Amino acid sequence: MAVVCLLLVGPSAPSGALWARSLPVGDVKDAVPNRVATWNICNPCDENNVGRAAEIAAYAPQVIGLQEACVRDVERIRDYLKHLHGLVYHVEYGSVLRKRSRCGGWPWSPGAFGQAILSAAPMTDRVNVKYPDGGSEDRGYMAVTTRVGGKPVRVFNTHLAQRRQEAVRAGQTRVLAAAVARHERAIVLGDFNAVPDTPELARMWALATDADPQCLPAPTGSGTGTCEPTTDWHLKFDYVFLRDFTAIEQGVRPSAYSDHHLVHTDVAPTR
């Protein structure tokens, strides 16, 4: 029977994780109100969904957008958040491709890969959009409506094309910015694969402010040089863009489980 359980759970569970002690029934804690986060959880990387869940639980955001996310991994992360940390999340997916090398599965039924949003509050009106040009791999954005700071808000989660594909990312931000502009109140999470002063991010800066108040593109396009890195290669690629919200405090948490850091921000509505 133990062998059957191992086969069903698969390689994502590290040694001992299968037998980790669950919290007592009913021992549920609240996510931190008005805290939002973004995290590229890295794929392909060594899978450790128990560790990924622990990183998220350390800050317990009300809403978190995940990129490079396999549905199977997110399901396990969500289960570990509930049973090991007492955090209960709703989930919506924004998968953009099915790829066995990314997410496993059978050759005729590979796993789904893309974005996901976990939210302590219910979500409605999910949309999932593939960019017309994904670059070297399909990319897209997803969006949901939920409540943050007591206000309804449209939350976007995206992952733009890989580096050295500036023209492709410019086309992608054109599509994304047009969708964001339709909402007076929005939060845009994601891995943009671009530093702040790159031309392809100009449309986002015209619509919203980043949660890091010290990180702004200078009028000359040279940047301020004070942006906190969000990746292992000491660049800022990950953003929490705010529209009709203000950032109260932001933190960046390096992680042993990804080449991107977890970025978390406490926010408040501006009106």
Coordinates of C-alpha atoms in Angstrom, one line a residue:
M1 CA 0.0 0.0 0.0
A2 CA 2.9 2.4 0.8
V3 CA 4.3 1.7 -2.7
V4 CA 1.0 2.6 -4.2
C5 CA 0.9 5.9 -2.3
L6 CA 4.4 6.7 -3.4
L7 CA 3.5 6.2 -7.0
L8 CA 0.4 8.4 -6.7
V9 CA 2.2 11.2 -4.9
G10 CA 5.2 11.2 -7.3
P11 CA 8.6 12.7 -7.0
S12 CA 7.5 16.2 -5.9
A13 CA 7.5 15.2 -2.2
P14 CA 10.9 15.2 -0.6
S15 CA 12.1 12.5 1.7
G16 CA 9.9 12.4 4.8
A17 CA 7.3 14.8 3.4
L18 CA 4.7 12.0 2.8
W19 CA 4.7 11.4 6.6
A20 CA 4.8 15.1 7.7
R21 CA 2.4 15.7 10.5
S22 CA -0.8 17.5 9.5
L23 CA -2.3 20.2 11.7
P24 CA -5.2 19.2 13.9
V25 CA -8.5 19.5 12.2
G26 CA -9.9 23.0 12.5
D27 CA -6.5 24.5 13.2
V28 CA -6.7 27.1 10.4
K29 CA -5.0 30.5 10.4
D30 CA -5.8 33.6 8.4
A31 CA -3.7 34.9 5.5
V32 CA -2.3 38.4 6.1
P33 CA -5.0 40.9 4.9
N34 CA -4.1 43.1 2.0
R35 CA -0.8 41.4 1.4
V36 CA -0.1 40.4 -2.2
A37 CA 2.8 38.5 -3.7
T38 CA 4.4 37.3 -6.9
W39 CA 6.8 34.3 -7.3
N40 CA 8.3 32.5 -10.3
I41 CA 8.6 29.1 -8.7
C42 CA 11.1 27.9 -11.3
N43 CA 10.6 25.1 -13.8
P44 CA 12.4 22.9 -14.5
C45 CA 14.0 22.9 -11.1
D46 CA 14.4 20.3 -8.4
E47 CA 10.8 19.9 -7.2
N48 CA 10.2 20.5 -3.5
N49 CA 6.6 21.5 -3.1
V50 CA 6.8 21.2 0.7
G51 CA 9.5 23.8 0.7
R52 CA 7.6 26.0 -1.8
A53 CA 4.6 25.9 0.5
A54 CA 6.7 26.8 3.5
E55 CA 8.1 29.9 1.7
I56 CA 4.6 31.1 0.9
A57 CA 3.4 30.4 4.4
A58 CA 6.3 32.4 5.9
Y59 CA 4.5 35.6 4.6
A60 CA 0.9 34.2 4.2
P61 CA -0.2 36.6 1.5
Q62 CA -3.8 37.1 0.8
V63 CA -3.2 36.8 -2.9
I64 CA -0.1 35.3 -4.6
G65 CA 0.5 34.9 -8.4
L66 CA 2.8 32.0 -9.4
Q67 CA 4.6 31.7 -12.7
E68 CA 6.2 28.7 -14.3
A69 CA 3.5 26.7 -12.5
C70 CA 2.4 23.2 -13.2
V71 CA -1.1 22.4 -12.2
R72 CA 0.0 19.3 -10.4
D73 CA 2.6 21.2 -8.4
V74 CA 0.2 24.0 -7.4
E75 CA -2.4 21.4 -6.2
R76 CA 0.3 19.9 -3.9
I77 CA 1.5 23.3 -2.7
R78 CA -2.1 24.2 -1.9
D79 CA -2.6 21.0 0.0
Y80 CA 0.6 21.5 2.0
L81 CA -0.4 25.1 2.8
K82 CA -3.7 23.8 4.2
H83 CA -2.5 20.7 6.0
L84 CA 0.9 21.8 7.2
H85 CA 0.4 25.5 7.7
G86 CA -3.4 26.0 8.2
L87 CA -3.7 28.4 5.3
V88 CA -6.7 27.8 3.0
Y89 CA -6.6 29.2 -0.5
H90 CA -8.9 29.3 -3.5
V91 CA -7.0 28.7 -6.8
E92 CA -7.4 29.6 -10.5
Y93 CA -5.2 28.6 -13.3
G94 CA -3.8 30.3 -16.4
S95 CA -2.1 27.5 -18.2
V96 CA -0.7 28.3 -21.6
L97 CA 0.7 25.0 -22.8
R98 CA 0.9 21.3 -22.1
K99 CA 4.4 19.9 -22.0
R100 CA 5.7 16.7 -20.6
S101 CA 9.2 18.0 -20.1
R102 CA 7.8 20.8 -18.0
C103 CA 5.1 19.1 -16.0
G104 CA 5.4 15.4 -16.5
G105 CA 2.3 13.3 -17.3
W106 CA 1.8 10.7 -20.0
P107 CA 3.0 11.3 -23.5
W108 CA -0.6 11.6 -24.7
S109 CA -1.6 13.7 -21.7
P110 CA 1.2 16.0 -20.6
G111 CA 0.8 18.3 -17.6
A112 CA -0.5 21.9 -17.9
F113 CA 2.0 24.8 -17.5
G114 CA 1.7 28.5 -17.0
Q115 CA 0.3 30.8 -14.3
A116 CA -1.8 30.3 -11.2
I117 CA -3.3 32.6 -8.6
L118 CA -4.0 31.6 -5.0
S119 CA -6.4 33.8 -3.0
A120 CA -7.7 33.6 0.5
A121 CA -10.9 35.3 -0.8
P122 CA -13.1 33.8 -3.5
M123 CA -12.2 34.7 -7.1
T124 CA -14.6 35.3 -10.1
D125 CA -14.5 36.1 -13.8
R126 CA -11.3 34.3 -14.6
V127 CA -9.9 34.9 -18.1
N128 CA -6.8 33.3 -19.6
V129 CA -5.1 34.8 -22.6
K130 CA -2.3 33.6 -24.7
Y131 CA -0.2 36.3 -26.2
P132 CA -0.3 36.3 -30.0
D133 CA 3.5 35.9 -30.0
G134 CA 4.9 34.0 -27.1
G135 CA 8.5 34.1 -28.3
S136 CA 10.5 31.0 -27.7
E137 CA 7.6 29.4 -25.7
D138 CA 3.9 30.1 -25.3
R139 CA 3.3 32.9 -22.8
G140 CA 0.2 34.7 -21.6
Y141 CA -1.7 36.4 -18.8
M142 CA -4.6 35.5 -16.5
A143 CA -6.9 37.7 -14.6
V144 CA -9.5 37.3 -11.8
T145 CA -11.7 39.5 -9.7
T146 CA -11.4 39.3 -5.9
R147 CA -11.4 41.7 -2.9
V148 CA -8.3 43.4 -1.4
G149 CA -8.5 46.1 1.2
G150 CA -12.2 45.7 1.2
K151 CA -12.5 46.7 -2.4
P152 CA -13.2 44.7 -5.6
V153 CA -10.0 44.5 -7.7
R154 CA -8.9 43.0 -10.9
V155 CA -5.8 40.9 -10.3
F156 CA -3.5 40.0 -13.3
N157 CA -0.7 37.5 -13.4
T158 CA 1.7 37.3 -16.3
H159 CA 5.0 35.8 -17.5
L160 CA 6.7 37.6 -20.4
A161 CA 9.0 36.1 -23.0
Q162 CA 12.5 35.2 -22.0
R163 CA 15.5 37.5 -22.1
R164 CA 16.9 38.8 -25.5
Q165 CA 13.4 38.9 -26.9
E166 CA 12.7 42.6 -26.4
A167 CA 10.5 43.1 -29.4
V168 CA 8.3 40.1 -28.4
R169 CA 7.9 41.5 -24.8
A170 CA 6.9 44.9 -26.2
G171 CA 4.1 43.2 -28.1
Q172 CA 3.1 41.3 -25.0
T173 CA 2.9 44.4 -22.8
R174 CA 0.9 46.1 -25.5
V175 CA -1.8 43.4 -25.1
L176 CA -1.5 43.3 -21.3
A177 CA -1.6 47.1 -20.8
A178 CA -4.7 47.3 -23.0
A179 CA -6.5 44.8 -20.7
V180 CA -5.3 46.5 -17.5
A181 CA -6.3 50.0 -18.7
R182 CA -10.0 48.9 -18.7
H183 CA -9.9 48.7 -14.9
E184 CA -9.6 51.7 -12.6
R185 CA -8.4 49.4 -9.8
A186 CA -6.0 46.7 -10.6
I187 CA -3.0 44.7 -9.3
V188 CA -0.6 43.3 -11.9
L189 CA 1.8 40.5 -10.7
G190 CA 4.4 38.7 -12.6
D191 CA 7.8 37.9 -14.0
F192 CA 8.4 40.5 -16.8
N193 CA 11.9 39.3 -17.7
A194 CA 12.9 42.9 -18.0
V195 CA 14.6 45.5 -15.8
P196 CA 12.6 48.7 -15.0
D197 CA 14.1 51.1 -17.6
T198 CA 13.6 48.8 -20.6
P199 CA 11.4 50.3 -23.4
E200 CA 9.0 47.3 -23.4
L201 CA 7.8 48.2 -19.8
A202 CA 7.0 51.8 -20.7
R203 CA 3.3 51.0 -21.2
M204 CA 3.1 49.5 -17.7
W205 CA 4.8 52.5 -16.1
A206 CA 2.2 54.8 -17.8
L207 CA -0.6 52.9 -16.2
A208 CA 0.6 51.9 -12.7
T209 CA 3.3 52.2 -10.1
D210 CA 5.5 49.5 -8.8
A211 CA 5.2 48.5 -5.1
D212 CA 8.9 49.3 -4.6
P213 CA 8.8 53.1 -4.2
Q214 CA 12.6 53.4 -4.8
C215 CA 12.5 51.6 -8.1
L216 CA 11.4 53.9 -10.9
P217 CA 12.7 54.4 -14.5
A218 CA 14.4 57.8 -14.6
P219 CA 13.1 60.3 -17.2
T220 CA 16.3 59.6 -19.2
G221 CA 15.6 55.9 -19.2
S222 CA 18.7 55.2 -17.2
G223 CA 16.9 54.0 -14.0
T224 CA 17.6 55.1 -10.5
G225 CA 19.9 52.2 -9.6
T226 CA 18.1 51.6 -6.3
C227 CA 15.8 48.7 -7.4
E228 CA 16.0 45.7 -5.1
P229 CA 17.0 42.6 -7.1
T230 CA 14.4 39.8 -7.4
T231 CA 16.5 37.1 -9.1
D232 CA 19.7 35.1 -8.3
W233 CA 21.5 37.0 -11.1
H234 CA 20.9 40.3 -9.2
L235 CA 18.3 41.8 -11.6
K236 CA 14.8 43.0 -10.9
F237 CA 12.4 41.1 -13.2
D238 CA 9.5 40.6 -10.8
Y239 CA 6.9 43.3 -10.2
V240 CA 3.8 44.2 -8.2
F241 CA 2.2 46.9 -10.3
L242 CA -0.5 48.9 -8.5
R243 CA -3.4 50.9 -10.0
D244 CA -5.5 52.8 -7.5
F245 CA -3.6 51.1 -4.6
T246 CA -0.6 52.3 -2.7
A247 CA 2.2 50.1 -1.2
I248 CA 2.7 50.3 2.5
E249 CA 5.6 47.9 2.8
Q250 CA 7.4 45.6 0.4
G251 CA 9.8 42.7 1.0
V252 CA 11.9 40.4 -1.2
R253 CA 12.7 36.9 0.1
P254 CA 15.5 34.9 -1.6
S255 CA 14.6 31.3 -1.9
A256 CA 16.5 28.0 -2.1
Y257 CA 13.7 26.6 -4.2
S258 CA 13.8 29.0 -7.1
D259 CA 16.1 31.3 -9.1
H260 CA 13.5 34.1 -8.5
H261 CA 12.8 35.6 -5.1
L262 CA 9.3 35.8 -3.5
V263 CA 8.2 39.5 -3.6
H264 CA 5.5 40.4 -1.1
T265 CA 3.8 43.8 -0.6
D266 CA 1.2 45.1 1.9
V267 CA -1.2 47.4 0.0
A268 CA -4.1 49.8 0.7
P269 CA -6.7 51.3 -1.6
T270 CA -6.0 55.0 -2.4
R271 CA -9.7 55.8 -2.2

